[in-house]
PDB file of C-alpha atoms in Angstrom:
ATOM      1  CA  MET A   1       2.138 -23.130   0.729  1.00 90.00           C
ATOM      2  CA  LEU A   2       5.750 -22.055   0.256  1.00 95.00           C
ATOM      3  CA  TYR A   3       7.487 -23.462  -2.794  1.00 96.00           C
ATOM      4  CA  ILE A   4      10.306 -20.890  -2.760  1.00 96.00           C
ATOM      5  CA  CYS A   5      11.443 -19.899   0.718  1.00 95.00           C
ATOM      6  CA  ASP A   6      14.765 -18.205   0.057  1.00 95.00           C
ATOM      7  CA  ILE A   7      16.420 -16.258  -2.772  1.00 95.00           C
ATOM      8  CA  LYS A   8      20.193 -16.443  -2.610  1.00 92.00           C
ATOM      9  CA  LEU A   9      23.002 -14.797  -4.553  1.00 89.00           C
ATOM     10  CA  SER A  10      25.063 -17.882  -5.308  1.00 87.00           C
ATOM     11  CA  ARG A  11      27.905 -16.230  -7.214  1.00 84.00           C
ATOM     12  CA  PRO A  12      29.105 -12.629  -7.476  1.00 84.00           C
ATOM     13  CA  ILE A  13      28.114 -10.119 -10.143  1.00 86.00           C
ATOM     14  CA  ASN A  14      30.920  -8.726 -12.288  1.00 86.00           C
ATOM     15  CA  GLU A  15      31.711  -5.157 -11.293  1.00 87.00           C
ATOM     16  CA  LYS A  16      31.516  -4.118 -14.961  1.00 85.00           C
ATOM     17  CA  SER A  17      27.886  -5.260 -15.229  1.00 87.00           C
ATOM     18  CA  TYR A  18      25.122  -2.657 -14.906  1.00 84.00           C
ATOM     19  CA  LEU A  19      23.546  -4.993 -12.374  1.00 86.00           C
ATOM     20  CA  TYR A  20      26.405  -4.465  -9.946  1.00 85.00           C
ATOM     21  CA  ASN A  21      25.252  -0.987  -8.949  1.00 84.00           C
ATOM     22  CA  LEU A  22      21.603  -1.835  -8.447  1.00 84.00           C
ATOM     23  CA  PRO A  23      20.498  -1.457  -4.807  1.00 84.00           C
ATOM     24  CA  ILE A  24      19.185  -5.038  -4.827  1.00 85.00           C
ATOM     25  CA  ILE A  25      22.632  -6.396  -5.754  1.00 85.00           C
ATOM     26  CA  LYS A  26      24.325  -4.321  -3.088  1.00 84.00           C
ATOM     27  CA  TYR A  27      21.847  -5.743  -0.595  1.00 86.00           C
ATOM     28  CA  LEU A  28      22.381  -9.343  -1.726  1.00 86.00           C
ATOM     29  CA  ASN A  29      26.148  -8.905  -1.681  1.00 84.00           C
ATOM     30  CA  LYS A  30      25.869  -7.931   1.962  1.00 84.00           C
ATOM     31  CA  HIS A  31      23.040 -10.148   3.219  1.00 80.00           C
ATOM     32  CA  LYS A  32      23.369 -13.032   0.723  1.00 77.00           C
ATOM     33  CA  SER A  33      19.670 -13.906   0.678  1.00 88.00           C
ATOM     34  CA  ILE A  34      16.043 -12.782   0.911  1.00 93.00           C
ATOM     35  CA  SER A  35      13.699 -14.974   2.937  1.00 94.00           C
ATOM     36  CA  LEU A  36      10.108 -15.571   1.849  1.00 96.00           C
ATOM     37  CA  THR A  37       7.971 -16.467   4.847  1.00 95.00           C
ATOM     38  CA  ARG A  38       4.399 -15.842   3.665  1.00 96.00           C
ATOM     39  CA  ASP A  39       2.253 -17.307   0.900  1.00 97.00           C
ATOM     40  CA  VAL A  40       2.039 -13.832  -0.674  1.00 98.00           C
ATOM     41  CA  THR A  41       5.146 -11.682  -1.030  1.00 98.00           C
ATOM     42  CA  PHE A  42       5.104  -8.196  -2.524  1.00 98.00           C
ATOM     43  CA  PHE A  43       8.067  -6.297  -3.973  1.00 96.00           C
ATOM     44  CA  VAL A  44       7.469  -2.531  -3.935  1.00 95.00           C
ATOM     45  CA  GLY A  45       9.615   0.501  -4.612  1.00 90.00           C
ATOM     46  CA  GLU A  46      10.568   3.196  -7.072  1.00 87.00           C
ATOM     47  CA  ASN A  47      11.569   2.471 -10.645  1.00 84.00           C
ATOM     48  CA  GLY A  48      15.224   1.538 -10.943  1.00 81.00           C
ATOM     49  CA  THR A  49      15.584  -0.076  -7.524  1.00 84.00           C
ATOM     50  CA  GLY A  50      15.603  -3.586  -9.017  1.00 85.00           C
ATOM     51  CA  LYS A  51      12.301  -5.102  -7.893  1.00 89.00           C
ATOM     52  CA  SER A  52      11.159  -6.171 -11.386  1.00 88.00           C
ATOM     53  CA  THR A  53      14.701  -7.223 -12.265  1.00 89.00           C
ATOM     54  CA  LEU A  54      14.752  -9.511  -9.229  1.00 93.00           C
ATOM     55  CA  LEU A  55      11.240 -10.815  -9.940  1.00 94.00           C
ATOM     56  CA  GLU A  56      12.226 -11.648 -13.522  1.00 91.00           C
ATOM     57  CA  ALA A  57      15.395 -13.380 -12.320  1.00 93.00           C
ATOM     58  CA  VAL A  58      13.421 -15.497  -9.831  1.00 95.00           C
ATOM     59  CA  ALA A  59      11.022 -16.505 -12.605  1.00 93.00           C
ATOM     60  CA  LEU A  60      13.855 -17.474 -14.950  1.00 93.00           C
ATOM     61  CA  ALA A  61      15.759 -19.295 -12.220  1.00 93.00           C
ATOM     62  CA  HIS A  62      12.614 -21.343 -11.621  1.00 93.00           C
ATOM     63  CA  GLY A  63      12.430 -22.212 -15.312  1.00 91.00           C
ATOM     64  CA  PHE A  64       9.735 -19.893 -16.633  1.00 91.00           C
ATOM     65  CA  ASN A  65       9.949 -18.269 -20.051  1.00 85.00           C
ATOM     66  CA  ALA A  66      11.569 -14.813 -19.927  1.00 83.00           C
ATOM     67  CA  GLU A  67       8.597 -13.039 -21.535  1.00 80.00           C
ATOM     68  CA  GLY A  68       6.021 -14.839 -19.447  1.00 82.00           C
ATOM     69  CA  GLY A  69       3.956 -17.994 -19.466  1.00 83.00           C
ATOM     70  CA  THR A  70       4.603 -21.446 -18.094  1.00 79.00           C
ATOM     71  CA  LYS A  71       7.725 -23.576 -18.168  1.00 82.00           C
ATOM     72  CA  ASN A  72       6.440 -25.027 -21.446  1.00 77.00           C
ATOM     73  CA  PHE A  73       6.320 -21.664 -23.242  1.00 76.00           C
ATOM     74  CA  ARG A  74       9.190 -21.578 -25.705  1.00 70.00           C
ATOM     75  CA  PHE A  75       9.299 -18.332 -27.635  1.00 62.00           C
ATOM     76  CA  GLU A  76      11.390 -15.194 -27.693  1.00 61.00           C
ATOM     77  CA  THR A  77      10.638 -11.882 -29.374  1.00 61.00           C
ATOM     78  CA  ASN A  78      13.154  -9.686 -27.590  1.00 64.00           C
ATOM     79  CA  ASN A  79      16.149 -10.930 -25.641  1.00 62.00           C
ATOM     80  CA  SER A  80      16.124  -8.177 -23.027  1.00 60.00           C
ATOM     81  CA  HIS A  81      16.277 -10.080 -19.754  1.00 69.00           C
ATOM     82  CA  SER A  82      19.235  -9.664 -17.434  1.00 78.00           C
ATOM     83  CA  GLU A  83      21.798 -12.273 -16.479  1.00 87.00           C
ATOM     84  CA  LEU A  84      20.846 -12.069 -12.804  1.00 91.00           C
ATOM     85  CA  PHE A  85      19.009 -15.397 -12.842  1.00 91.00           C
ATOM     86  CA  GLU A  86      22.321 -17.133 -13.563  1.00 90.00           C
ATOM     87  CA  HIS A  87      23.611 -15.842 -10.226  1.00 91.00           C
ATOM     88  CA  LEU A  88      20.645 -16.905  -8.086  1.00 92.00           C
ATOM     89  CA  THR A  89      19.833 -20.064  -6.199  1.00 93.00           C
ATOM     90  CA  LEU A  90      16.256 -20.636  -5.059  1.00 95.00           C
ATOM     91  CA  ALA A  91      15.770 -22.605  -1.873  1.00 92.00           C
ATOM     92  CA  LYS A  92      12.707 -24.780  -2.477  1.00 90.00           C
ATOM     93  CA  ARG A  93      10.619 -26.746  -0.017  1.00 87.00           C
ATOM     94  CA  LYS A  94       8.510 -28.451  -2.637  1.00 89.00           C
ATOM     95  CA  TYR A  95       7.889 -28.395  -6.382  1.00 92.00           C
ATOM     96  CA  PRO A  96       4.585 -26.878  -7.524  1.00 95.00           C
ATOM     97  CA  LYS A  97       2.280 -28.731  -9.881  1.00 94.00           C
ATOM     98  CA  ASP A  98       1.267 -25.526 -11.647  1.00 94.00           C
ATOM     99  CA  GLY A  99       2.812 -22.133 -12.269  1.00 93.00           C
ATOM    100  CA  PHE A 100       2.815 -19.012 -14.401  1.00 91.00           C
ATOM    101  CA  PHE A 101       4.939 -15.912 -14.880  1.00 92.00           C
ATOM    102  CA  LEU A 102       2.766 -12.907 -15.764  1.00 88.00           C
ATOM    103  CA  ARG A 103       4.517  -9.739 -16.830  1.00 84.00           C
ATOM    104  CA  ALA A 104       2.413  -6.859 -18.074  1.00 76.00           C
ATOM    105  CA  GLU A 105       4.919  -5.457 -20.562  1.00 71.00           C
ATOM    106  CA  SER A 106       5.115  -8.629 -22.669  1.00 66.00           C
ATOM    107  CA  PHE A 107       1.619 -10.035 -22.179  1.00 72.00           C
ATOM    108  CA  TYR A 108       0.777  -9.283 -25.832  1.00 65.00           C
ATOM    109  CA  ASN A 109       3.520 -11.713 -26.880  1.00 75.00           C
ATOM    110  CA  VAL A 110       2.180 -14.363 -24.522  1.00 72.00           C
ATOM    111  CA  ALA A 111      -1.325 -13.939 -25.956  1.00 77.00           C
ATOM    112  CA  SER A 112       0.072 -14.324 -29.486  1.00 78.00           C
ATOM    113  CA  TYR A 113       1.886 -17.512 -28.513  1.00 71.00           C
ATOM    114  CA  VAL A 114      -1.282 -18.956 -26.952  1.00 74.00           C
ATOM    115  CA  ASP A 115      -3.097 -18.359 -30.252  1.00 72.00           C
ATOM    116  CA  GLU A 116      -0.197 -19.773 -32.258  1.00 73.00           C
ATOM    117  CA  VAL A 117      -0.190 -23.094 -30.397  1.00 69.00           C
ATOM    118  CA  GLY A 118      -3.990 -23.280 -30.285  1.00 69.00           C
ATOM    119  CA  ALA A 119      -4.212 -23.230 -26.498  1.00 67.00           C
ATOM    120  CA  SER A 120      -7.047 -20.710 -26.070  1.00 71.00           C
ATOM    121  CA  GLY A 121      -9.230 -23.447 -24.594  1.00 67.00           C
ATOM    122  CA  HIS A 122      -7.116 -23.330 -21.444  1.00 66.00           C
ATOM    123  CA  TYR A 123      -7.649 -19.570 -21.146  1.00 71.00           C
ATOM    124  CA  GLY A 124     -11.425 -19.361 -21.224  1.00 71.00           C
ATOM    125  CA  GLY A 125     -12.017 -20.593 -24.761  1.00 73.00           C
ATOM    126  CA  LYS A 126     -11.579 -17.180 -26.376  1.00 76.00           C
ATOM    127  CA  SER A 127      -8.468 -15.604 -27.846  1.00 79.00           C
ATOM    128  CA  LEU A 128      -6.822 -13.300 -25.328  1.00 76.00           C
ATOM    129  CA  HIS A 129      -6.398 -10.833 -28.195  1.00 77.00           C
ATOM    130  CA  MET A 130     -10.178 -10.693 -28.616  1.00 78.00           C
ATOM    131  CA  GLN A 131     -10.611  -9.340 -25.106  1.00 78.00           C
ATOM    132  CA  SER A 132      -9.684  -6.041 -23.521  1.00 80.00           C
ATOM    133  CA  HIS A 133      -6.361  -5.895 -21.716  1.00 77.00           C
ATOM    134  CA  GLY A 134      -8.016  -6.165 -18.317  1.00 82.00           C
ATOM    135  CA  GLU A 135     -10.401  -8.914 -19.421  1.00 85.00           C
ATOM    136  CA  SER A 136      -7.548 -10.979 -20.820  1.00 85.00           C
ATOM    137  CA  PHE A 137      -5.589 -10.632 -17.555  1.00 84.00           C
ATOM    138  CA  MET A 138      -8.554 -11.832 -15.527  1.00 87.00           C
ATOM    139  CA  SER A 139      -9.345 -14.592 -18.012  1.00 84.00           C
ATOM    140  CA  LEU A 140      -5.812 -15.860 -17.533  1.00 86.00           C
ATOM    141  CA  VAL A 141      -6.028 -15.832 -13.737  1.00 90.00           C
ATOM    142  CA  GLN A 142      -9.532 -17.293 -13.547  1.00 89.00           C
ATOM    143  CA  ASN A 143      -9.105 -20.002 -16.167  1.00 86.00           C
ATOM    144  CA  ARG A 144      -5.425 -20.901 -16.335  1.00 88.00           C
ATOM    145  CA  PHE A 145      -4.289 -20.660 -12.709  1.00 91.00           C
ATOM    146  CA  GLY A 146      -5.267 -24.059 -11.362  1.00 92.00           C
ATOM    147  CA  GLY A 147      -3.923 -24.104  -7.813  1.00 95.00           C
ATOM    148  CA  ASN A 148      -1.038 -26.017  -6.214  1.00 96.00           C
ATOM    149  CA  GLY A 149       1.100 -23.523  -8.054  1.00 96.00           C
ATOM    150  CA  LEU A 150       3.732 -20.814  -7.976  1.00 97.00           C
ATOM    151  CA  TYR A 151       2.489 -17.600  -9.582  1.00 97.00           C
ATOM    152  CA  ILE A 152       4.888 -14.730 -10.242  1.00 96.00           C
ATOM    153  CA  LEU A 153       3.198 -11.489 -11.285  1.00 95.00           C
ATOM    154  CA  ASP A 154       4.892  -8.301 -12.470  1.00 92.00           C
ATOM    155  CA  GLU A 155       2.648  -5.238 -12.046  1.00 92.00           C
ATOM    156  CA  PRO A 156      -0.680  -7.002 -12.721  1.00 92.00           C
ATOM    157  CA  GLU A 157      -2.521  -3.804 -11.778  1.00 93.00           C
ATOM    158  CA  SER A 158      -1.406  -2.114 -15.005  1.00 89.00           C
ATOM    159  CA  ALA A 159      -4.448  -3.451 -16.893  1.00 85.00           C
ATOM    160  CA  LEU A 160      -6.998  -3.629 -14.104  1.00 91.00           C
ATOM    161  CA  SER A 161      -9.621  -1.220 -12.809  1.00 92.00           C
ATOM    162  CA  PRO A 162     -10.043  -0.924  -9.020  1.00 93.00           C
ATOM    163  CA  SER A 163     -13.032  -3.295  -9.098  1.00 94.00           C
ATOM    164  CA  ARG A 164     -11.025  -5.839 -11.090  1.00 94.00           C
ATOM    165  CA  LEU A 165      -8.215  -5.535  -8.567  1.00 95.00           C
ATOM    166  CA  PHE A 166     -10.670  -6.612  -5.883  1.00 96.00           C
ATOM    167  CA  THR A 167     -11.617  -9.571  -8.089  1.00 95.00           C
ATOM    168  CA  LEU A 168      -7.941 -10.434  -8.464  1.00 96.00           C
ATOM    169  CA  MET A 169      -7.506 -10.361  -4.687  1.00 97.00           C
ATOM    170  CA  ALA A 170     -10.438 -12.753  -4.304  1.00 97.00           C
ATOM    171  CA  GLN A 171      -8.857 -15.088  -6.882  1.00 96.00           C
ATOM    172  CA  ILE A 172      -5.529 -14.966  -5.069  1.00 97.00           C
ATOM    173  CA  ASP A 173      -7.266 -15.846  -1.810  1.00 97.00           C
ATOM    174  CA  MET A 174      -9.014 -18.796  -3.464  1.00 97.00           C
ATOM    175  CA  LEU A 175      -5.750 -20.057  -4.948  1.00 97.00           C
ATOM    176  CA  LEU A 176      -3.971 -19.754  -1.597  1.00 97.00           C
ATOM    177  CA  LYS A 177      -6.587 -22.089  -0.159  1.00 97.00           C
ATOM    178  CA  GLU A 178      -5.532 -24.486  -2.918  1.00 97.00           C
ATOM    179  CA  ASN A 179      -1.878 -24.556  -1.824  1.00 97.00           C
ATOM    180  CA  SER A 180      -0.445 -21.773  -3.967  1.00 97.00           C
ATOM    181  CA  GLN A 181       2.251 -19.134  -3.537  1.00 97.00           C
ATOM    182  CA  PHE A 182       2.380 -15.654  -5.076  1.00 98.00           C
ATOM    183  CA  ILE A 183       5.350 -13.352  -5.579  1.00 98.00           C
ATOM    184  CA  ILE A 184       4.198  -9.987  -6.929  1.00 97.00           C
ATOM    185  CA  ALA A 185       5.919  -6.748  -7.932  1.00 95.00           C
ATOM    186  CA  THR A 186       3.389  -3.944  -7.688  1.00 95.00           C
ATOM    187  CA  HIS A 187       2.711  -0.233  -7.275  1.00 94.00           C
ATOM    188  CA  SER A 188      -0.906  -0.783  -6.238  1.00 96.00           C
ATOM    189  CA  PRO A 189      -1.927   0.306  -2.723  1.00 96.00           C
ATOM    190  CA  ILE A 190      -5.037  -1.849  -3.183  1.00 96.00           C
ATOM    191  CA  LEU A 191      -3.126  -5.080  -3.822  1.00 97.00           C
ATOM    192  CA  LEU A 192      -0.677  -4.307  -1.031  1.00 97.00           C
ATOM    193  CA  ALA A 193      -3.550  -4.455   1.453  1.00 97.00           C
ATOM    194  CA  PHE A 194      -3.851  -8.213   0.974  1.00 97.00           C
ATOM    195  CA  PRO A 195      -4.057  -9.740   4.487  1.00 96.00           C
ATOM    196  CA  ASN A 196      -0.949 -11.277   6.065  1.00 96.00           C
ATOM    197  CA  ALA A 197       1.237 -10.571   3.037  1.00 97.00           C
ATOM    198  CA  GLN A 198       4.964 -10.036   3.315  1.00 97.00           C
ATOM    199  CA  ILE A 199       6.065  -6.708   1.839  1.00 97.00           C
ATOM    200  CA  TYR A 200       9.629  -5.991   0.821  1.00 96.00           C
ATOM    201  CA  SER A 201      10.302  -2.338   0.070  1.00 94.00           C
ATOM    202  CA  PHE A 202      13.116  -1.644  -2.411  1.00 91.00           C
ATOM    203  CA  SER A 203      15.015   1.648  -2.224  1.00 88.00           C
ATOM    204  CA  GLU A 204      18.434   3.118  -2.863  1.00 85.00           C
ATOM    205  CA  ASN A 205      19.356   1.887   0.613  1.00 82.00           C
ATOM    206  CA  GLY A 206      18.524  -1.729  -0.164  1.00 82.00           C
ATOM    207  CA  ILE A 207      15.563  -3.801   0.950  1.00 90.00           C
ATOM    208  CA  GLU A 208      13.538  -3.849   4.120  1.00 91.00           C
ATOM    209  CA  SER A 209      10.462  -5.675   5.310  1.00 94.00           C
ATOM    210  CA  VAL A 210       7.664  -3.192   6.005  1.00 95.00           C
ATOM    211  CA  SER A 211       4.039  -3.179   7.095  1.00 96.00           C
ATOM    212  CA  TYR A 212       1.303  -2.088   4.704  1.00 96.00           C
ATOM    213  CA  LYS A 213       0.692   1.283   6.352  1.00 95.00           C
ATOM    214  CA  ASP A 214       4.402   2.041   6.338  1.00 95.00           C
ATOM    215  CA  THR A 215       4.653   1.778   2.562  1.00 95.00           C
ATOM    216  CA  GLU A 216       5.008   4.992   0.603  1.00 93.00           C
ATOM    217  CA  HIS A 217       2.189   3.766  -1.640  1.00 94.00           C
ATOM    218  CA  TYR A 218      -0.268   3.709   1.258  1.00 95.00           C
ATOM    219  CA  ARG A 219       0.886   6.984   2.806  1.00 94.00           C
ATOM    220  CA  LEU A 220       0.829   9.017  -0.413  1.00 93.00           C
ATOM    221  CA  THR A 221      -2.506   7.583  -1.533  1.00 94.00           C
ATOM    222  CA  ARG A 222      -4.054   8.312   1.840  1.00 94.00           C
ATOM    223  CA  GLN A 223      -2.712  11.875   1.872  1.00 93.00           C
ATOM    224  CA  PHE A 224      -4.110  12.492  -1.586  1.00 92.00           C
ATOM    225  CA  LEU A 225      -7.554  11.000  -0.929  1.00 93.00           C
ATOM    226  CA  GLU A 226      -7.932  12.831   2.376  1.00 93.00           C
ATOM    227  CA  ASN A 227      -7.254  16.211   0.783  1.00 93.00           C
ATOM    228  CA  PRO A 228      -6.786  16.081  -3.004  1.00 92.00           C
ATOM    229  CA  GLU A 229      -7.227  19.836  -3.363  1.00 92.00           C
ATOM    230  CA  ARG A 230      -4.292  20.595  -1.086  1.00 89.00           C
ATOM    231  CA  MET A 231      -1.975  18.149  -2.819  1.00 88.00           C
ATOM    232  CA  LEU A 232      -3.002  19.287  -6.286  1.00 89.00           C
ATOM    233  CA  LYS A 233      -2.483  22.905  -5.292  1.00 87.00           C
ATOM    234  CA  TYR A 234       1.032  22.019  -4.174  1.00 84.00           C
ATOM    235  CA  LEU A 235       1.813  19.897  -7.246  1.00 85.00           C
ATOM    236  CA  LEU A 236       0.368  22.317  -9.803  1.00 88.00           C
ATOM    237  CA  ALA A 237       1.390  25.589  -8.175  1.00 72.00           C
ATOM    238  CA  ASP A 238       3.804  26.493 -10.979  1.00 60.00           C
ATOM    239  CA  SER A 239       1.129  26.051 -13.645  1.00 51.00           C
ATOM    240  CA  GLU A 240      -1.047  28.935 -12.405  1.00 50.00           C
TER     241      GLU A 240
END
């Protein structure tokens, strides 16, 4: 189910803004939009290419709280989000009944807000602070994500073991069967293997749609696992 099908730059970025020189802005200035054609879309790429900045802007443009949560979350501990969302227009086919913006770096603040408003019952009945980081992430996905929703996740793998990543993939699959859409920024070669996902690779040259096995994440991980000794010898040569 596609709720957002197109991300458009609706008005220009000021040349004096730090955003102006990001590869993603250069791309949008030229191509005007990014099309979302699959129920799962991944943003991948090196730090500084703008993937998390764009993901955050999409979340804010949709009405989510800047630090994460639902549209009903109203708190702010650090006003650090960019102005990019003010320059975006989201082409929508339908409005979701549910939704959540999960960002790893501010999840602690989200957990604190859930406790503050007494909403732990919607997250498994136990304070998210009373669980490990990975357990709280999975508790959120398994108990709060209800389907018929738009779920925007920023580096969810940061708290999850490989086995929990497989569990997350199973949860995503279940939620897709319940008319959901996911937009995910990730560095995880495990998550990127999700079947039939759309993968946008961010680089200094802009953005391109790539297949899973053409991602740097897959290629480097495969090279390492096939011969870790050779790669480690190369990487650590100067330390001998």
